[in-house]
Short mmCIF file of C-alpha atoms and ligand atoms in Angstrom, two decimals:
data_model
loop_
_atom_site.label_atom_id
_atom_site.label_comp_id
_atom_site.label_asym_id
_atom_site.label_seq_id
_atom_site.Cartn_x
_atom_site.Cartn_y
_atom_site.Cartn_z
CA UNK A 1 12.19 -16.34 -20.75
CA UNK A 2 13.99 -13.01 -20.54
CA UNK A 3 16.46 -13.30 -17.62
CA UNK A 4 18.75 -10.75 -19.11
CA UNK A 5 16.99 -7.58 -18.12
CA UNK A 6 18.29 -4.23 -19.36
CA UNK A 7 16.51 -1.71 -17.12
CA UNK A 8 17.71 1.73 -16.08
CA UNK A 9 16.79 1.19 -12.40
CA UNK A 10 17.27 4.85 -11.43
CA UNK A 11 14.57 5.99 -13.92
CA UNK A 12 11.84 3.62 -12.76
CA UNK A 13 8.52 5.08 -11.68
CA UNK A 14 5.54 3.25 -10.27
CA UNK A 15 4.47 1.63 -13.43
CA UNK A 16 3.55 -1.79 -14.75
CA UNK A 17 6.12 -3.85 -16.76
CA UNK A 18 5.76 -7.55 -17.59
CA UNK A 19 8.10 -9.77 -15.80
CA UNK A 20 8.89 -13.44 -16.57
CA UNK A 21 6.46 -15.44 -14.50
CA UNK A 22 3.31 -14.96 -12.32
CA UNK A 23 1.41 -17.27 -9.85
CA UNK A 24 -2.17 -18.37 -10.46
CA UNK A 25 -4.43 -20.48 -8.31
CA UNK A 26 -8.03 -21.41 -8.84
CA UNK A 27 -10.80 -22.01 -6.18
CA UNK A 28 -13.30 -24.41 -7.58
CA UNK A 29 -15.76 -26.99 -5.87
CA UNK A 30 -14.85 -25.60 -2.45
CA UNK A 31 -11.05 -25.68 -2.54
CA UNK A 32 -7.96 -23.90 -3.91
CA UNK A 33 -5.81 -25.86 -6.18
CA UNK A 34 -1.98 -25.97 -5.65
CA UNK A 35 -1.32 -23.05 -7.99
CA UNK A 36 1.40 -22.61 -10.75
CA UNK A 37 3.77 -20.30 -12.24
CA UNK A 38 2.65 -19.16 -15.84
CA UNK A 39 4.32 -17.04 -18.57
CA UNK A 40 0.99 -15.57 -19.98
CA UNK A 41 0.16 -12.16 -18.38
CA UNK A 42 -3.38 -12.27 -19.83
CA UNK A 43 -6.38 -13.88 -17.96
CA UNK A 44 -9.01 -15.64 -19.93
CA UNK A 45 -12.17 -15.31 -17.64
CA UNK A 46 -15.91 -15.37 -18.25
CA UNK A 47 -17.49 -12.08 -19.37
CA UNK A 48 -20.03 -12.65 -16.49
CA UNK A 49 -17.38 -12.73 -13.69
CA UNK A 50 -18.51 -10.97 -10.50
CA UNK A 51 -15.13 -9.11 -10.40
CA UNK A 52 -15.99 -7.31 -13.58
CA UNK A 53 -19.62 -6.29 -12.63
CA UNK A 54 -20.00 -6.30 -8.88
CA UNK A 55 -16.39 -5.53 -7.76
CA UNK A 56 -16.12 -8.82 -6.00
CA UNK A 57 -12.28 -8.65 -5.61
CA UNK A 58 -9.53 -7.48 -3.35
CA UNK A 59 -5.78 -7.12 -3.43
CA UNK A 60 -2.53 -6.43 -1.71
CA UNK A 61 0.74 -4.68 -2.28
CA UNK A 62 4.08 -5.52 -0.82
CA UNK A 63 7.73 -5.36 -1.87
CA UNK A 64 10.94 -7.41 -2.16
CA UNK A 65 14.18 -5.55 -1.39
CA UNK A 66 17.74 -6.40 -2.47
CA UNK A 67 20.17 -6.00 0.44
CA UNK A 68 23.85 -4.92 0.48
CA UNK A 69 25.08 -8.53 0.40
CA UNK A 70 22.87 -9.32 -2.68
CA UNK A 71 20.23 -11.35 -0.78
CA UNK A 72 16.49 -10.57 -1.25
CA UNK A 73 13.89 -10.07 1.55
CA UNK A 74 10.19 -9.35 1.98
CA UNK A 75 8.93 -6.96 4.54
CA UNK A 76 6.15 -8.22 6.79
CA UNK A 77 4.37 -10.37 4.17
CA UNK A 78 2.32 -12.23 6.88
CA UNK A 79 0.57 -8.94 7.61
CA UNK A 80 -0.38 -8.57 4.07
CA UNK A 81 -1.55 -12.17 4.08
CA UNK A 82 -3.73 -11.40 7.16
CA UNK A 83 -5.16 -8.21 5.68
CA UNK A 84 -6.08 -10.08 2.42
CA UNK A 85 -7.95 -12.63 4.58
CA UNK A 86 -9.89 -9.81 6.18
CA UNK A 87 -10.61 -8.28 2.71
CA UNK A 88 -11.72 -11.65 1.38
CA UNK A 89 -14.06 -12.28 4.22
CA UNK A 90 -15.67 -8.78 3.81
CA UNK A 91 -16.64 -9.47 0.07
CA UNK A 92 -17.46 -13.16 0.52
CA UNK A 93 -14.34 -14.51 -1.08
CA UNK A 94 -12.95 -17.82 0.24
CA UNK A 95 -9.89 -17.00 2.41
CA UNK A 96 -6.32 -17.65 1.11
CA UNK A 97 -4.45 -19.60 3.71
CA UNK A 98 -1.61 -17.53 5.09
CA UNK A 99 1.14 -19.91 4.11
CA UNK A 100 -0.25 -20.21 0.55
CA UNK A 101 -0.05 -16.45 0.28
CA UNK A 102 3.47 -16.04 1.56
CA UNK A 103 4.59 -19.12 -0.57
CA UNK A 104 3.01 -17.59 -3.73
CA UNK A 105 5.04 -14.44 -3.08
CA UNK A 106 8.27 -16.27 -2.52
CA UNK A 107 7.72 -18.29 -5.67
CA UNK A 108 7.05 -15.14 -7.76
CA UNK A 109 10.20 -13.27 -6.48
CA UNK A 110 12.45 -16.42 -7.04
CA UNK A 111 11.10 -16.81 -10.54
CA UNK A 112 11.72 -13.18 -11.39
CA UNK A 113 14.97 -12.67 -9.44
CA UNK A 114 16.59 -10.86 -12.34
CA UNK A 115 13.99 -8.06 -11.95
CA UNK A 116 14.74 -7.36 -8.35
CA UNK A 117 16.63 -3.98 -8.45
CA UNK A 118 20.16 -3.82 -7.18
CA UNK A 119 20.83 -2.47 -3.66
CA UNK A 120 21.54 1.22 -3.67
CA UNK A 121 19.22 2.28 -6.50
CA UNK A 122 16.23 2.79 -4.09
CA UNK A 123 14.09 0.72 -6.46
CA UNK A 124 12.22 -2.44 -5.43
CA UNK A 125 10.24 -5.26 -6.64
CA UNK A 126 6.56 -4.60 -6.05
CA UNK A 127 4.29 -7.61 -5.64
CA UNK A 128 0.56 -7.41 -6.45
CA UNK A 129 -1.43 -10.29 -4.97
CA UNK A 130 -5.09 -10.16 -6.08
CA UNK A 131 -8.20 -12.40 -5.78
CA UNK A 132 -11.13 -12.15 -8.13
CA UNK A 133 -14.57 -13.71 -8.53
CA UNK A 134 -14.85 -15.52 -11.84
CA UNK A 135 -17.04 -17.84 -13.60
CA UNK A 136 -20.54 -17.48 -15.15
CA UNK A 137 -22.89 -15.41 -12.93
CA UNK A 138 -25.49 -12.80 -13.50
CA UNK A 139 -27.47 -11.85 -10.35
CA UNK A 140 -25.82 -10.04 -7.50
CA UNK A 141 -24.36 -12.99 -5.70
CA UNK A 142 -20.93 -14.57 -4.82
CA UNK A 143 -18.99 -16.11 -7.67
CA UNK A 144 -18.92 -19.83 -8.36
CA UNK A 145 -15.04 -19.75 -8.75
CA UNK A 146 -12.18 -17.48 -7.77
CA UNK A 147 -8.80 -16.75 -9.13
CA UNK A 148 -5.85 -15.77 -6.76
CA UNK A 149 -2.83 -14.30 -8.58
CA UNK A 150 0.46 -12.70 -7.77
CA UNK A 151 2.47 -10.64 -10.29
CA UNK A 152 5.46 -8.38 -9.82
CA UNK A 153 7.21 -5.46 -11.50
CA UNK A 154 10.33 -3.44 -10.58
CA UNK A 155 9.28 0.06 -9.36
CA UNK A 156 10.56 3.29 -8.25
CA UNK A 157 8.90 6.16 -6.24
CA UNK A 158 5.06 6.39 -6.15
CA UNK A 159 4.98 10.21 -5.45
CA UNK A 160 8.26 12.16 -5.87
CA UNK A 161 11.61 10.34 -5.38
CA UNK A 162 13.26 10.09 -2.12
CA UNK A 163 12.28 12.51 0.42
CA UNK A 164 10.93 15.42 -1.70
CA UNK A 165 7.84 16.82 -0.04
CA UNK A 166 4.53 16.77 -1.85
CA UNK A 167 1.40 18.94 -1.50
CA UNK A 168 -2.11 17.49 -0.96
CA UNK A 169 -5.46 19.01 -1.09
CA UNK A 170 -8.46 18.03 1.07
CA UNK A 171 -11.31 16.39 -0.79
CA UNK A 172 -14.40 18.17 0.59
CA UNK A 173 -16.45 17.11 -2.31
CA UNK A 174 -16.02 13.26 -2.51
CA UNK A 175 -15.44 10.44 0.00
CA UNK A 176 -13.53 7.28 -0.81
CA UNK A 177 -15.49 5.08 1.64
CA UNK A 178 -18.77 5.06 3.58
CA UNK A 179 -18.85 5.11 7.43
CA UNK A 180 -19.75 1.38 7.66
CA UNK A 181 -18.53 0.60 4.10
CA UNK A 182 -15.40 -1.09 2.88
CA UNK A 183 -12.78 1.64 3.68
CA UNK A 184 -10.98 -0.68 6.07
CA UNK A 185 -10.33 -3.47 3.48
CA UNK A 186 -8.34 -3.36 0.27
CA UNK A 187 -11.07 -3.74 -2.30
CA UNK A 188 -10.98 -2.15 -5.81
CA UNK A 189 -14.32 -0.20 -5.29
CA UNK A 190 -12.52 2.09 -2.85
CA UNK A 191 -10.02 3.01 -5.49
CA UNK A 192 -12.59 3.44 -8.29
CA UNK A 193 -14.44 5.90 -5.91
CA UNK A 194 -11.22 7.79 -5.52
CA UNK A 195 -10.29 8.31 -9.23
CA UNK A 196 -12.27 11.46 -9.96
CA UNK A 197 -11.10 13.06 -6.66
CA UNK A 198 -7.54 12.19 -7.57
CA UNK A 199 -7.83 13.60 -11.03
CA UNK A 200 -9.18 16.84 -9.65
CA UNK A 201 -6.44 17.12 -7.20
CA UNK A 202 -3.77 16.41 -9.93
CA UNK A 203 -5.37 18.93 -12.28
CA UNK A 204 -4.98 21.55 -9.53
CA UNK A 205 -1.23 20.73 -9.10
CA UNK A 206 -1.40 18.42 -6.01
CA UNK A 207 0.03 14.95 -5.78
CA UNK A 208 -3.27 13.58 -4.45
CA UNK A 209 -6.08 14.39 -2.01
CA UNK A 210 -6.68 13.69 1.61
CA UNK A 211 -10.09 12.32 2.50
CA UNK A 212 -12.01 13.51 5.58
CA UNK A 213 -14.20 11.17 7.66
CA UNK A 214 -17.36 10.41 5.68
CA UNK A 215 -19.79 10.99 8.46
CA UNK A 216 -18.85 14.44 9.60
CA UNK A 217 -16.18 15.78 7.28
CA UNK A 218 -14.28 17.26 10.22
CA UNK A 219 -11.42 14.82 10.71
CA UNK A 220 -8.46 13.62 8.52
CA UNK A 221 -8.80 10.02 7.29
CA UNK A 222 -6.02 9.14 4.75
CA UNK A 223 -4.64 9.76 1.36
CA UNK A 224 -5.92 7.89 -1.67
CA UNK A 225 -3.19 5.32 -1.54
CA UNK A 226 -1.47 5.90 1.72
CA UNK A 227 -2.15 6.65 5.42
CA UNK A 228 -1.52 9.96 7.22
CA UNK A 229 0.78 10.82 10.18
CA UNK A 230 1.85 13.96 11.80
CA UNK A 231 4.48 15.08 14.36
CA UNK A 232 3.04 17.50 16.88
CA UNK A 233 4.78 20.72 17.97
CA UNK A 234 5.74 18.79 21.14
CA UNK A 235 6.99 15.68 19.25
CA UNK A 236 4.13 13.25 19.58
CA UNK A 237 3.60 10.92 16.61
CA UNK A 238 0.00 11.16 15.74
CA UNK A 239 -1.97 9.12 13.23
CA UNK A 240 -5.75 8.84 12.60
CA UNK A 241 -7.88 6.24 14.15
CA UNK A 242 -10.93 5.54 12.06
CA UNK A 243 -13.09 2.54 11.06
CA UNK A 244 -12.98 3.60 7.48
CA UNK A 245 -9.31 3.92 6.68
CA UNK A 246 -7.08 1.02 5.44
CA UNK A 247 -4.90 -0.28 8.43
CA UNK A 248 -1.59 0.48 6.86
CA UNK A 249 1.23 -2.05 7.56
CA UNK A 250 3.76 0.84 6.98
CA UNK A 251 1.80 2.96 9.41
CA UNK A 252 1.91 0.28 12.10
CA UNK A 253 5.58 -0.27 11.46
CA UNK A 254 6.15 3.49 11.88
CA UNK A 255 4.25 3.56 15.16
CA UNK A 256 6.71 0.84 16.43
CA UNK A 257 9.72 2.72 15.14
CA UNK A 258 8.56 5.98 16.66
CA UNK A 259 8.02 4.31 20.02
CA UNK A 260 10.96 1.81 20.16
CA UNK A 261 13.74 3.44 18.05
CA UNK A 262 12.87 7.18 18.28
CA UNK A 263 11.38 7.03 21.86
CA UNK A 264 8.52 9.30 20.86
CA UNK A 265 5.09 9.24 22.37
CA UNK A 266 2.52 7.82 19.90
CA UNK A 267 -1.29 8.62 19.65
CA UNK A 268 -3.66 6.86 17.39
CA UNK A 269 -6.68 9.23 17.55
CA UNK A 270 -8.95 11.72 15.81
CA UNK A 271 -7.12 14.38 13.74
CA UNK A 272 -9.43 17.40 13.34
CA UNK A 273 -9.00 19.17 10.08
CA UNK A 274 -9.08 22.52 11.83
CA UNK A 275 -6.12 21.59 13.97
CA UNK A 276 -3.40 21.51 11.31
CA UNK A 277 -1.33 24.12 13.11
CA UNK A 278 -0.76 21.46 15.81
CA UNK A 279 1.70 19.76 13.51
CA UNK A 280 5.14 20.78 12.58
CA UNK A 281 5.72 17.76 10.19
CA UNK A 282 3.30 15.50 8.40
CA UNK A 283 3.70 12.69 5.94
CA UNK A 284 1.93 10.03 3.97
CA UNK A 285 2.94 6.43 4.34
CA UNK A 286 2.49 3.11 2.64
CA UNK A 287 4.10 0.40 0.79
CA UNK A 288 4.14 2.24 -2.59
CA UNK A 289 4.50 5.73 -1.14
CA UNK A 290 7.15 4.55 1.56
CA UNK A 291 7.13 7.97 3.41
CA UNK A 292 6.25 11.03 1.41
CA UNK A 293 6.75 14.16 3.59
CA UNK A 294 3.78 16.48 3.18
CA UNK A 295 4.86 20.04 2.17
CA UNK A 296 1.43 21.62 2.68
CA UNK A 297 -2.22 20.79 2.71
CA UNK A 298 -4.91 22.94 0.98
CA UNK A 299 -8.22 23.24 2.70
CA UNK A 300 -10.95 25.57 1.84
CA UNK A 301 -8.71 27.43 -0.59
CA UNK A 302 -5.91 28.05 1.82
CA UNK A 303 -2.43 26.13 1.85
CA UNK A 304 -1.25 25.24 5.21
CA UNK A 305 2.60 24.57 5.09
CA UNK A 306 4.27 22.44 7.60
CA UNK A 307 7.97 22.13 7.95
CA UNK A 308 8.85 23.24 4.41
CA UNK A 309 7.47 22.68 0.85
CA UNK A 310 11.06 21.75 -0.29
CA UNK A 311 12.73 19.99 2.67
CA UNK A 312 11.99 17.08 4.76
CA UNK A 313 11.55 17.55 8.53
CA UNK A 314 14.17 16.08 10.93
CA UNK A 315 11.82 13.59 12.57
CA UNK A 316 10.18 12.47 9.26
CA UNK A 317 13.70 11.99 8.03
CA UNK A 318 14.63 9.84 11.02
CA UNK A 319 11.48 7.71 10.58
CA UNK A 320 12.25 7.27 6.88
CA UNK A 321 15.93 6.36 7.41
CA UNK A 322 15.04 3.77 10.05
CA UNK A 323 12.14 2.17 7.97
CA UNK A 324 14.25 2.21 4.80
CA UNK A 325 17.22 0.76 6.71
CA UNK A 326 15.08 -2.12 8.06
CA UNK A 327 13.48 -2.85 4.67
CA UNK A 328 16.96 -2.97 2.88
CA UNK A 329 18.54 -4.84 5.67
CA UNK A 330 20.86 -2.12 7.00
CA UNK A 331 19.11 -1.76 10.30
CA UNK A 332 18.24 -4.47 12.72
CA UNK A 333 14.51 -5.42 12.24
CA UNK A 334 12.08 -6.37 15.03
CA UNK A 335 11.54 -10.09 15.20
CA UNK A 336 9.37 -11.53 12.38
CA UNK A 337 9.45 -8.50 10.12
CA UNK A 338 11.78 -9.80 7.56
CA UNK A 339 11.32 -12.87 5.54
CA UNK A 340 14.32 -13.92 3.39
CA UNK A 341 13.70 -15.04 -0.19
CA UNK A 342 17.28 -16.01 -0.75
N1 PLP B 401 -4.25 3.42 2.54
C1 PLP B 401 -4.53 3.11 1.21
C2 PLP B 401 -5.87 3.44 0.79
C3 PLP B 401 -3.73 2.29 0.52
O1 PLP B 401 -4.12 1.88 -0.66
C4 PLP B 401 -2.53 1.88 1.08
C5 PLP B 401 -1.59 1.03 0.28
O2 PLP B 401 -1.59 -0.22 0.45
C6 PLP B 401 -2.15 2.24 2.30
C7 PLP B 401 -3.06 3.05 3.00
C8 PLP B 401 -0.87 1.76 2.98
O3 PLP B 401 -0.90 0.55 3.37
P1 PLP B 401 0.39 -0.33 3.41
O4 PLP B 401 1.38 0.45 4.33
O5 PLP B 401 -0.07 -1.67 4.13
O6 PLP B 401 0.89 -0.46 2.04
C1 COI B 402 0.41 0.01 -1.97
O1 COI B 402 1.01 0.94 -1.32
O2 COI B 402 0.84 -1.11 -2.08
C2 COI B 402 -0.79 0.26 -2.66
O3 COI B 402 -1.54 -0.61 -2.88
C3 COI B 402 -1.21 1.64 -3.02
C4 COI B 402 -1.66 1.89 -4.34
C5 COI B 402 -0.72 1.56 -5.44
C6 COI B 402 -3.00 1.27 -4.66
#
């Protein structure tokens, strides 16, 4: 066990590193076992597992935060638990009880406490719960057994650090999800479908791409790994409503913050791609992304710049400061949002 960690917290990116212990639980003969913490970060599973061939799997992402007084807290883990249940039922995986999910996350954070970055570094401990179909299986059918795991690693920024704006391009060539497909649940296939579009965007110098609605290609859906929001010229917080985007827990938290803390009007509605000039600020939001201000969006060869390509807009900054303050324990959180680890 390596409890003496030697990490330069300020240099962390969003990357995997092996921590001490991870949680594993197996579903067999109709029920989940109690689960346990293990040292080995390799899984030994059948070559015929449905997760490997038919994408029968789903996952989550949430973070543990170190507060000023040295305690550790999770942000809205019950929401991740509920979303994982929805993802499970969409791909015929037996549901993980909500309390089992939260308990597994708590166990993993406690067992890896030395890897929770210190307060003030901006870094966090990222938790990756996942469920995969395992066991011998050949035809396209649900797996005979399942594995639920949670591992963690300390991480820094997903896009650029802090509040540096990033540019995105519209993906007009590829969709990440189908109209009645799996875009609204967190299954690996959505991400496999996004890899090529992401690579093209990065090759062209963009942080990632923004997808349009798969049926008409006229409305903004979301970024590959984050939801989209905008602030209109008359100060309305707007975010897309669509059956094929992932319901982001960060996005719903920002909706609450915009309404209750910033006293802004909020609209969840269609966001036509030809109405970018309605917005003075836009951003991408998610657990990994936190809030990344969008400097500009390229569509059909033309870059539309919002507030600035180098500076965060004032409303995005207020949203970020409030969210960040709640997550790190400096701003009072709405009831139920924070779960203390220790
Ligand atoms: N959209 C996609 C496709 C994502 O992968 C994520 C990340 O989880 C999000 C949005 C943001 O969701 P959340 O705020 O719950 O992390
Ligand atoms: C997250 O924000 O937690 C995600 O899962 C996004 C990405 C790393 C897949």
